[in-house]
Short mmCIF file of C-alpha atoms in Angstrom, two decimals:
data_model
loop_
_atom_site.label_atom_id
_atom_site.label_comp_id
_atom_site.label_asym_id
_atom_site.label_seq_id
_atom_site.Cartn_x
_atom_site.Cartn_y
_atom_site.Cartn_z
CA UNK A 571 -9.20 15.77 9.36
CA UNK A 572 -9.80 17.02 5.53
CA UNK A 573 -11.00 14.04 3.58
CA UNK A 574 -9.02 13.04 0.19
CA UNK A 575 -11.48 10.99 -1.40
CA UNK A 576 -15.25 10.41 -1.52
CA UNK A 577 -17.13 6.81 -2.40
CA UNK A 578 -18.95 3.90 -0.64
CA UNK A 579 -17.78 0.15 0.54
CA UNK A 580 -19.40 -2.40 -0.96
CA UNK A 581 -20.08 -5.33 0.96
CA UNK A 582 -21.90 -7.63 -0.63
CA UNK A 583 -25.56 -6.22 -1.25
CA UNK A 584 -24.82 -3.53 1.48
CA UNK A 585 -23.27 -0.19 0.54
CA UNK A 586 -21.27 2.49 2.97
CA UNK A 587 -20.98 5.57 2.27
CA UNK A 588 -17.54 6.80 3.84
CA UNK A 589 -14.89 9.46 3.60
CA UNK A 590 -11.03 8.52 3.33
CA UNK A 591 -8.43 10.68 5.34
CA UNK A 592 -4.67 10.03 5.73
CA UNK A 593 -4.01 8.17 8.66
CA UNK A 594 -0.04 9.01 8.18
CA UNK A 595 1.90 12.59 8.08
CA UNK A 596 5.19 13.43 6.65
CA UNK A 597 7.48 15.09 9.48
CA UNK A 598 10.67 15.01 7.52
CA UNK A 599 11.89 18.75 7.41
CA UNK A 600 12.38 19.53 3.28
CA UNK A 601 14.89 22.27 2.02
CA UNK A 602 14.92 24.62 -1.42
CA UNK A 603 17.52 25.07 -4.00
CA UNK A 604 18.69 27.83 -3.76
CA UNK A 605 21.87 29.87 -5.80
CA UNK A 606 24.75 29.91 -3.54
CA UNK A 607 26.52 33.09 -4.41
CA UNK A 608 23.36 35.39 -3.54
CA UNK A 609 21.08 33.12 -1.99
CA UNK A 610 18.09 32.98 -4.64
CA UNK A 611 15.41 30.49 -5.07
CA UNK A 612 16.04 27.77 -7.89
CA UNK A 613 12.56 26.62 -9.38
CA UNK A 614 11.42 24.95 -12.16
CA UNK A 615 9.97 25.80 -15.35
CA UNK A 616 8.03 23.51 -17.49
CA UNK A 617 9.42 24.24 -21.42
CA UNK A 618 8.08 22.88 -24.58
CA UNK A 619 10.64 21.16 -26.47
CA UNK A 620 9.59 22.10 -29.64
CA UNK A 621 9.15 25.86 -29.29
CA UNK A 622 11.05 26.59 -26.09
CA UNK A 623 8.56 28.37 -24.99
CA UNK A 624 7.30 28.11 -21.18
CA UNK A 625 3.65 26.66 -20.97
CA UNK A 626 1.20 26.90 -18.31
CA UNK A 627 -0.54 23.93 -15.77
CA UNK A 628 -3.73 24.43 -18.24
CA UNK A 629 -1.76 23.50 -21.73
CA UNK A 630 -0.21 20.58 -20.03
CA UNK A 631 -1.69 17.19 -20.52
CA UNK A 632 -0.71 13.21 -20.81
CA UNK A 633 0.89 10.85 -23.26
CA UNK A 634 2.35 7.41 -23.50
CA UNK A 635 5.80 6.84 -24.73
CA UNK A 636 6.24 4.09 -26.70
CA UNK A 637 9.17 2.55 -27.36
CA UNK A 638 10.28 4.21 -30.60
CA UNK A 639 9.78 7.51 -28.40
CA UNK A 640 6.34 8.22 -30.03
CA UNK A 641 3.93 9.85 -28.15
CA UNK A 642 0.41 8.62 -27.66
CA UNK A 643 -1.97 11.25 -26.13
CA UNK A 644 -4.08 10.18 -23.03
CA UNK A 645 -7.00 12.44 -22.21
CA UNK A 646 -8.80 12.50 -18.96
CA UNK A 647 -12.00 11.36 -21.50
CA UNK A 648 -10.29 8.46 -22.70
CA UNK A 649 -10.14 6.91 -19.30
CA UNK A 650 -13.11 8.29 -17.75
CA UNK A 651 -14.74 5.55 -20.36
CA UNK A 652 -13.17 2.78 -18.92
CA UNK A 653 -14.88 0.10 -17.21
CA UNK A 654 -13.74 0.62 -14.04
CA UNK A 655 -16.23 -0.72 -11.07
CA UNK A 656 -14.11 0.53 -8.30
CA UNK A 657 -13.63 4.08 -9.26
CA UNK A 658 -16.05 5.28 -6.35
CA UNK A 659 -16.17 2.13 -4.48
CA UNK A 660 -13.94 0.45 -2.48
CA UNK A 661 -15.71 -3.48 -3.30
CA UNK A 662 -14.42 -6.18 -1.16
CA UNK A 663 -13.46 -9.34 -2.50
CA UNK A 664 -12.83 -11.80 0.11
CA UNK A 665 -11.55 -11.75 4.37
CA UNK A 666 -8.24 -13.64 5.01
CA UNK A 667 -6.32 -14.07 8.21
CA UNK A 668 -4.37 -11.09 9.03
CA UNK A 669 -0.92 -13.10 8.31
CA UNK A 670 -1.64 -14.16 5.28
CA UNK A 671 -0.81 -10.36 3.78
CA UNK A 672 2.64 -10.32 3.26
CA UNK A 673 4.25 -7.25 4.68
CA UNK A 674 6.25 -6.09 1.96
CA UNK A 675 2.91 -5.20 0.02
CA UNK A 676 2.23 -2.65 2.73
CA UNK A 677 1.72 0.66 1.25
CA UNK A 678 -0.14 4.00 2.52
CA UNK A 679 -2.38 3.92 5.48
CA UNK A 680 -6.05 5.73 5.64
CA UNK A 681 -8.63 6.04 8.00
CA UNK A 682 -12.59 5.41 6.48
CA UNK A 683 -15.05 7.63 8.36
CA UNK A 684 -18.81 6.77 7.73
CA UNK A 685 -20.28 9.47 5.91
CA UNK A 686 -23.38 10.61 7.32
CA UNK A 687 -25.61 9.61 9.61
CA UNK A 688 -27.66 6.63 7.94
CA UNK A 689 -24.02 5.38 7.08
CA UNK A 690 -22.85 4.72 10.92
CA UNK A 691 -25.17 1.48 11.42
CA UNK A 692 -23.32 -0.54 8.07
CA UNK A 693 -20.12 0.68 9.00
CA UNK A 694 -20.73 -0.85 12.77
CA UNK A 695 -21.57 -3.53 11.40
CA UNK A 696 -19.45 -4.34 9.38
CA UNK A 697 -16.58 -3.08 12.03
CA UNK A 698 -17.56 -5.47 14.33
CA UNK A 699 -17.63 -8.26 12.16
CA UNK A 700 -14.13 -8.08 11.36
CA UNK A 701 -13.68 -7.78 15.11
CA UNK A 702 -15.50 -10.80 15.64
CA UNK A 703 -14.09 -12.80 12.81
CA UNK A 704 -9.98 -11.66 13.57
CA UNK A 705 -9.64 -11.22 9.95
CA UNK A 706 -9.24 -8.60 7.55
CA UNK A 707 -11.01 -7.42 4.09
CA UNK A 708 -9.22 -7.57 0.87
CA UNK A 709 -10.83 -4.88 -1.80
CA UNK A 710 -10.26 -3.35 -4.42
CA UNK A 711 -10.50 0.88 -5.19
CA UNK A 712 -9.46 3.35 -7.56
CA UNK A 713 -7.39 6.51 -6.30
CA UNK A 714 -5.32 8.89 -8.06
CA UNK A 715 -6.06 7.22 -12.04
CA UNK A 716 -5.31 3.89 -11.58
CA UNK A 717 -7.55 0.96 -9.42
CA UNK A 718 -5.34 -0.30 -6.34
CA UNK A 719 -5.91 -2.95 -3.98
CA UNK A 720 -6.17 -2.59 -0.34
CA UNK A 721 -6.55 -4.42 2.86
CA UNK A 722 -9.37 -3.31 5.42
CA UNK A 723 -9.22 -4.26 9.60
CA UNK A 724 -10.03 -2.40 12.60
CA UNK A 725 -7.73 0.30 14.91
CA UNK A 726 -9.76 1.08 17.58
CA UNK A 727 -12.88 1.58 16.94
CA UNK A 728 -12.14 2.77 13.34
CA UNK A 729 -12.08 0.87 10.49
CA UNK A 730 -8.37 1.72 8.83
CA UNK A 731 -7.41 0.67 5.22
CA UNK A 732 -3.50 -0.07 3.98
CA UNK A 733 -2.69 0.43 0.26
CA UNK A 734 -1.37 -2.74 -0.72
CA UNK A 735 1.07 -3.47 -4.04
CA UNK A 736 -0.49 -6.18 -6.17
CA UNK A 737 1.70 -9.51 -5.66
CA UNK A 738 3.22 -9.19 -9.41
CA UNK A 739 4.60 -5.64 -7.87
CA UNK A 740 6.65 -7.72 -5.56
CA UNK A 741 10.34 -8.52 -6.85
CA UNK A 742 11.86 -11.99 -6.01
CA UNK A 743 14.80 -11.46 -3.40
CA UNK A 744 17.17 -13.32 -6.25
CA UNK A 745 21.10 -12.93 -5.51
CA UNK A 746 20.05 -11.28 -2.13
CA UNK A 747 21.02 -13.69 0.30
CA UNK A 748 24.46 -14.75 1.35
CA UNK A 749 26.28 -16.76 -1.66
CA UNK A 750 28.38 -18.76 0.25
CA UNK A 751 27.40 -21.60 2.81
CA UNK A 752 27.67 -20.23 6.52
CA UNK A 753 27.28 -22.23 9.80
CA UNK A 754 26.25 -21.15 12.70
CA UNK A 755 26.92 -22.40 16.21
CA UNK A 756 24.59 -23.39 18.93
CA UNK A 757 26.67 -20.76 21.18
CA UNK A 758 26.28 -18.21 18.83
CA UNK A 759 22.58 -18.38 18.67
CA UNK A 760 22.83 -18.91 22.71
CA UNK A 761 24.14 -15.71 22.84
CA UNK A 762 21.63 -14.23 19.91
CA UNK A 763 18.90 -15.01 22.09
CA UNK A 764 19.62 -13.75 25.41
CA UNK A 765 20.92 -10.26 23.47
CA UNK A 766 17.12 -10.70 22.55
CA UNK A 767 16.14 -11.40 25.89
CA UNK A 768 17.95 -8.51 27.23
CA UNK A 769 16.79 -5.72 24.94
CA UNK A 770 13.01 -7.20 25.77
CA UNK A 771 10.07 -5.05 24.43
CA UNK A 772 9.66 -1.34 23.98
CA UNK A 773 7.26 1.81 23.85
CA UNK A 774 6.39 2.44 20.58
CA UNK A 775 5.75 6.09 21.55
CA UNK A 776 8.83 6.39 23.07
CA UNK A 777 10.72 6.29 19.73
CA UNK A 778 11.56 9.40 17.70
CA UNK A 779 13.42 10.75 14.67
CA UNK A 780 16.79 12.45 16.02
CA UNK A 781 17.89 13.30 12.88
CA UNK A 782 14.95 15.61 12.64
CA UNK A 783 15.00 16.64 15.98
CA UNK A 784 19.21 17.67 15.53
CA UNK A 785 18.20 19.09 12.37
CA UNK A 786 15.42 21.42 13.71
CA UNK A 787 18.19 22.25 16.58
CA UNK A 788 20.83 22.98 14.04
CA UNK A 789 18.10 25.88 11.75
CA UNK A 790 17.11 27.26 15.10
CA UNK A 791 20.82 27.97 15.74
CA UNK A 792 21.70 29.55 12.54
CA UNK A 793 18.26 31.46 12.37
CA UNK A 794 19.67 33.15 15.46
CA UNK A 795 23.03 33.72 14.50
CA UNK A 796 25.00 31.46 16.58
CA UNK A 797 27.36 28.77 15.37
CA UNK A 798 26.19 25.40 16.02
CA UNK A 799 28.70 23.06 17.08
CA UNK A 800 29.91 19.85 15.26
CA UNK A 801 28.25 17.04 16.47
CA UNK A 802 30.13 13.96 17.41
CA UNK A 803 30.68 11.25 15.06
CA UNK A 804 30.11 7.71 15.90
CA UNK A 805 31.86 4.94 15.32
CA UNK A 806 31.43 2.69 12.25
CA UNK A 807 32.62 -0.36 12.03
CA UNK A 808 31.21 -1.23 8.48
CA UNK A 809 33.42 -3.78 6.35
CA UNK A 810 35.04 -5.41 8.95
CA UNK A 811 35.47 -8.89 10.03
CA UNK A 812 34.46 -9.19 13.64
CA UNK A 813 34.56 -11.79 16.48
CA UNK A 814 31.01 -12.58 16.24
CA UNK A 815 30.71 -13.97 20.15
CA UNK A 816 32.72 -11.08 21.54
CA UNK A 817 30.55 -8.69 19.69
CA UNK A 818 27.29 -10.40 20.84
CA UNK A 819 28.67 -10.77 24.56
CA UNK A 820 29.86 -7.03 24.74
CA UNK A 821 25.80 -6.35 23.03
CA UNK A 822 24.27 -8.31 25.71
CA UNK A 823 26.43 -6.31 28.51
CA UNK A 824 25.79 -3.42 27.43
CA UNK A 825 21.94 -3.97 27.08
CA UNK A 826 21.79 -5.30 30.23
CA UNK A 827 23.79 -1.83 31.75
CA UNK A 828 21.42 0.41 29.58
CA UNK A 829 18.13 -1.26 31.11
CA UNK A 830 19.92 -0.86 34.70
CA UNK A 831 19.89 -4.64 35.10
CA UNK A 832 23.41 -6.59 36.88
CA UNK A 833 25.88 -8.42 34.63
CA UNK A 834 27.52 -11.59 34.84
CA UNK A 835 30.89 -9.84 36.27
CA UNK A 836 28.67 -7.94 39.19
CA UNK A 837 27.13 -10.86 40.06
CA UNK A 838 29.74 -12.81 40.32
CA UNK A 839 28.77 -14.67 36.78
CA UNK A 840 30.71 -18.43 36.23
CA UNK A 841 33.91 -18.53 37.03
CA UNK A 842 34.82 -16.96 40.39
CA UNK A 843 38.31 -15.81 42.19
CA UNK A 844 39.05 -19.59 42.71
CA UNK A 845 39.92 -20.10 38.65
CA UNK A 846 41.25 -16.69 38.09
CA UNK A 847 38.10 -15.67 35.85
CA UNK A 848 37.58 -12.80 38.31
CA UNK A 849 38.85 -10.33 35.99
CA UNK A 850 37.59 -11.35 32.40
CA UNK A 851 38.50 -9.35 29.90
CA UNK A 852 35.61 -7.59 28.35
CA UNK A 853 34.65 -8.32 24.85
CA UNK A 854 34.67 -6.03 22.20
CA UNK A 855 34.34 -6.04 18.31
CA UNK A 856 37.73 -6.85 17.17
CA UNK A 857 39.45 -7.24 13.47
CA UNK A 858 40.32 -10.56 13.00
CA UNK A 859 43.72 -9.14 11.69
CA UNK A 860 44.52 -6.94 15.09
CA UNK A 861 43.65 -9.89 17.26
CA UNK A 862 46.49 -12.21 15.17
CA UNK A 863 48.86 -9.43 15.56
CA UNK A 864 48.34 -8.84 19.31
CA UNK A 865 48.16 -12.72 19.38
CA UNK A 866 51.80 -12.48 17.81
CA UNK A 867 53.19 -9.97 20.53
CA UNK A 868 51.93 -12.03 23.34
CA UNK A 869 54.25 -15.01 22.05
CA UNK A 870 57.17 -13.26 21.61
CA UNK A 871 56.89 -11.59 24.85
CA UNK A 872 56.31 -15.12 26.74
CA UNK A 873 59.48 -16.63 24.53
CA UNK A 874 61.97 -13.38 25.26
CA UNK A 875 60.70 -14.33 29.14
CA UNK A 876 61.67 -17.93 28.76
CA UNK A 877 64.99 -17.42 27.70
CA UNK A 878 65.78 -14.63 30.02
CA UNK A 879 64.58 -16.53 33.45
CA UNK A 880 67.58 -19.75 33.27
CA UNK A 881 64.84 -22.41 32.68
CA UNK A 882 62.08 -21.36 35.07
CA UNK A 883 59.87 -23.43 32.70
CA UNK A 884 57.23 -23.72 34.61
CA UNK A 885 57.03 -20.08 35.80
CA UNK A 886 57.00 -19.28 31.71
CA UNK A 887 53.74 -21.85 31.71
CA UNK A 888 51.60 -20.38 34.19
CA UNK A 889 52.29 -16.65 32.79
CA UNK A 890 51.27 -18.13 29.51
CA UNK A 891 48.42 -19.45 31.27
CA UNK A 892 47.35 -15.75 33.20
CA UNK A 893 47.79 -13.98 29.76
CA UNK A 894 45.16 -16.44 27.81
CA UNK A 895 41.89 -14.99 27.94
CA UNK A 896 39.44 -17.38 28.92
CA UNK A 897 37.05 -18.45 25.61
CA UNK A 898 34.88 -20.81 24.33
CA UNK A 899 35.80 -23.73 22.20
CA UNK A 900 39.43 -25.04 21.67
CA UNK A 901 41.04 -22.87 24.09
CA UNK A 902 40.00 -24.41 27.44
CA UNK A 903 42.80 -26.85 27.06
CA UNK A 904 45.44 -24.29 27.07
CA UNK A 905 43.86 -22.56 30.20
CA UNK A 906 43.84 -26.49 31.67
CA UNK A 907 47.21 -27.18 31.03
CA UNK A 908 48.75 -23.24 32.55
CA UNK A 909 46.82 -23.94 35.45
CA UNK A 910 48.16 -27.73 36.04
CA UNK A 911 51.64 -26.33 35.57
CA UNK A 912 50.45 -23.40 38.28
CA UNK A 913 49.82 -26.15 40.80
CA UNK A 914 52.77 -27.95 39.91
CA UNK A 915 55.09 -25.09 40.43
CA UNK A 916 53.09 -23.92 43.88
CA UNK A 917 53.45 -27.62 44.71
CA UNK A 918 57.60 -27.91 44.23
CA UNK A 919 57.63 -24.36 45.52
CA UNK A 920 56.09 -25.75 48.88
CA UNK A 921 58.09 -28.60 49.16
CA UNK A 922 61.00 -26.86 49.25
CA UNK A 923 59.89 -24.63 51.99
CA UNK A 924 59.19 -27.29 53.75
CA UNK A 925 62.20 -28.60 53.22
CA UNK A 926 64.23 -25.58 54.11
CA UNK A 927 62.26 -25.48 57.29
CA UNK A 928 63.74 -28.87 58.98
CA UNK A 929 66.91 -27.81 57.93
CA UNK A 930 66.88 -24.66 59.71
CA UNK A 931 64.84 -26.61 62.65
CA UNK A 932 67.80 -29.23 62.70
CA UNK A 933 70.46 -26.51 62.76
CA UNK A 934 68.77 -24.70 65.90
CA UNK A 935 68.54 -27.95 67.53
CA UNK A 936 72.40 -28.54 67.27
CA UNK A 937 73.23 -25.24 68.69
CA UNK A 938 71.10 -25.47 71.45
CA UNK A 939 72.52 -29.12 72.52
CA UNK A 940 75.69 -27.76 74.19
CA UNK A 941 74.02 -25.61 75.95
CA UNK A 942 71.92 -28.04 77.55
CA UNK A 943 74.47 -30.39 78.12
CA UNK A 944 76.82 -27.25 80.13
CA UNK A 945 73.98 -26.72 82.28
CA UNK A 946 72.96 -29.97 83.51
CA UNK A 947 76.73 -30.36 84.45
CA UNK A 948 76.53 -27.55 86.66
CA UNK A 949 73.51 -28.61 88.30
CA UNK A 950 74.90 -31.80 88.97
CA UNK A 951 78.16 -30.32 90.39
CA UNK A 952 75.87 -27.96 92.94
CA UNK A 953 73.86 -30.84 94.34
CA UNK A 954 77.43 -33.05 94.72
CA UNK A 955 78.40 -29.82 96.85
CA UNK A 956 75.63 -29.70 98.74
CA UNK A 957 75.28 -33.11 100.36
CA UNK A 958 78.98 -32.52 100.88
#
């Protein structure tokens, strides 16, 4: 790998000479400007305001605006004579934990190679102290005109350093957060936890840009003439008011069916054939505004029932009852009270059975009695007969 920048790390009394190299690469895909109607390249000229004229890299140099718009000419001389300690060195200043580097300074990544041979003993040394220790090396270096700080610790057996922001570069998160006061429920973070459960841990190497990857699909097609077809939208369901639990109960499912594990339903979950919970509806992300209005047909379906069936009250209770979805929270009661007025209506419904059962019983029992009556006569008559 080509080395950017040249310079030593000071530690204390003990200098290392090293080499810096991007540890990172861009993969994004970049695109010109170009003039629609005939397909030319845009590009840029750098003008002089002054005399319009075009100038060259060479005539170009640097200035300060200040803030009446005057300029103030920089030259590479002015702040090569600054005291600047770090402009070939990257000096350490002190080793911290490794969590007490906030990651939002994070900035670019870079590998330090030793340079040389008599630099590899230092820079093992040093590598393996910071093994040793589990902490990392704050320092200080100058890159690109201006002196940076940076955060040293080991990958491998490397030593790797991150660009780091200095802490007044970090803004406040002020008017960020939610301005209203929002509560939470224990269920809600119940089911926050197992979605985290569920979706587990993964293989960093397994992830990859698609976007790049349907890009680089999508110039490959029109590089060989074909027509590339549209690709399929997803859904979005930005700005809308959802039911948080259904949402994080349909997440959970579907993590579980995506990492080929069994849900609730296939295994039988709570809530078996006995209490009708067999065939729970599944949850999805719902506008609070569609589930009032479907709310609204279901009533007016179970009233226009009601009126129609000539008082079968309790009939209208248990439908009520089989049309409630069962839910958390305040709605167990109304599943409670459809299923008592279930078992009240299977309970009048057998009685009456029952009842109609000895009546029928009684009935056979009063045809049959003549019969029984005829034929003992006769018998009696034979025998009389007989001993005649």
């Amino acid at each position: 790998m080509r080395s950017i920048w040249n310079g030593a790390i000071s530690f204390g009394l003990v200098s290392i000479p090293i080499k810096l190299v991007n540890a990172t690469e861009n993969h994004s895909i970049s695109f010109r400007q170009i003039h629609v109607e005939d397909g030319g390249r845009i590009r840029y000229r750098k003008v002089c305001e002054l005399d319009g004229e075009e100038v060259t890299p060479a005539e170009i140099g640097k200035a300060y605006e200040d803030a009446d718009g005057t300029m103030i000419p920089i030259t590479d001389e002015d702040l090569g004579k600054l005291p600047l300690p770090t402009a070939k060195t990257i000096e350490i200043v002190a080793f911290v934990p490794a969590d007490a580097i906030d990651p939002l300074q994070m900035d670019a990544a870079y590998y330090l190679s030793a340079n040389g041979v008599p630099a590899a003993k230092p820079y093992t040394l040093l590598r393996e102290a910071l093994k040793r220790s589990r902490k990392v090396a704050l320092a200080k270096y100058a890159l690109r005109g201006r002196e940076r700080l940076g955060m040293l610790r080991v990958v491998d057996d490397v030593i790797a350093m991150h660009g780091l922001l200095w802490p007044d570069e970090i803004r406040a998160p002020e008017g960020v957060a939610p301005e209203s006061d929002v509560t939470v429920r224990d269920a809600e973070l119940d089911l926050a936890d197992a979605l985290m459960d569920t979706l587990g841990e993964v293989d960093m190497d397994s992830l990859h840009d698609d976007y790049r990857e349907a890009v680089e699909e999508l110039i490959a097609a029109k590089a060989s003439g074909e027509v590339p077809e549209p690709a399929e939208k997803g859904t979005s369901g930005g700005g809308k008011v959802i039911d948080l639990i259904a949402a994080l109960e349909s997440s959970v499912r579907a993590a579980k069916e995506a990492r080929g594990e069994e849900t609730d339903e296939e295994a039988g979950g709570d809530g078996g054939e006995g209490d009708g919970a067999g065939e729970r509806p599944v949850a999805g992300v719902t506008s609070i505004a569609d589930r009032k209005a479907s709310g609204s047909a279901r009533k007016k379906a179970a009233s226009g029932s009601g009126s129609g069936s000539g008082g079968s009250g309790s009939g209208g209770s248990a439908k009520k009852s089989a049309s409630s979805p069962k839910s958390s929270g305040g709605k167990k009661s109304t599943a409670g009270t459809g299923k008592a007025s279930a078992k009240k209506t299977a309970s009048k419904s057998a009685a009456s059975k029952s009842a109609a059962s000895k009546s029928t019983a009684k009935k056979t029992a009063a045809k049959k009695t003549p019969a029984k009556k005829q034929t003992a006569s006769k018998s009696g008559t034979s025998r009389k007969r007989a001993s005649a």
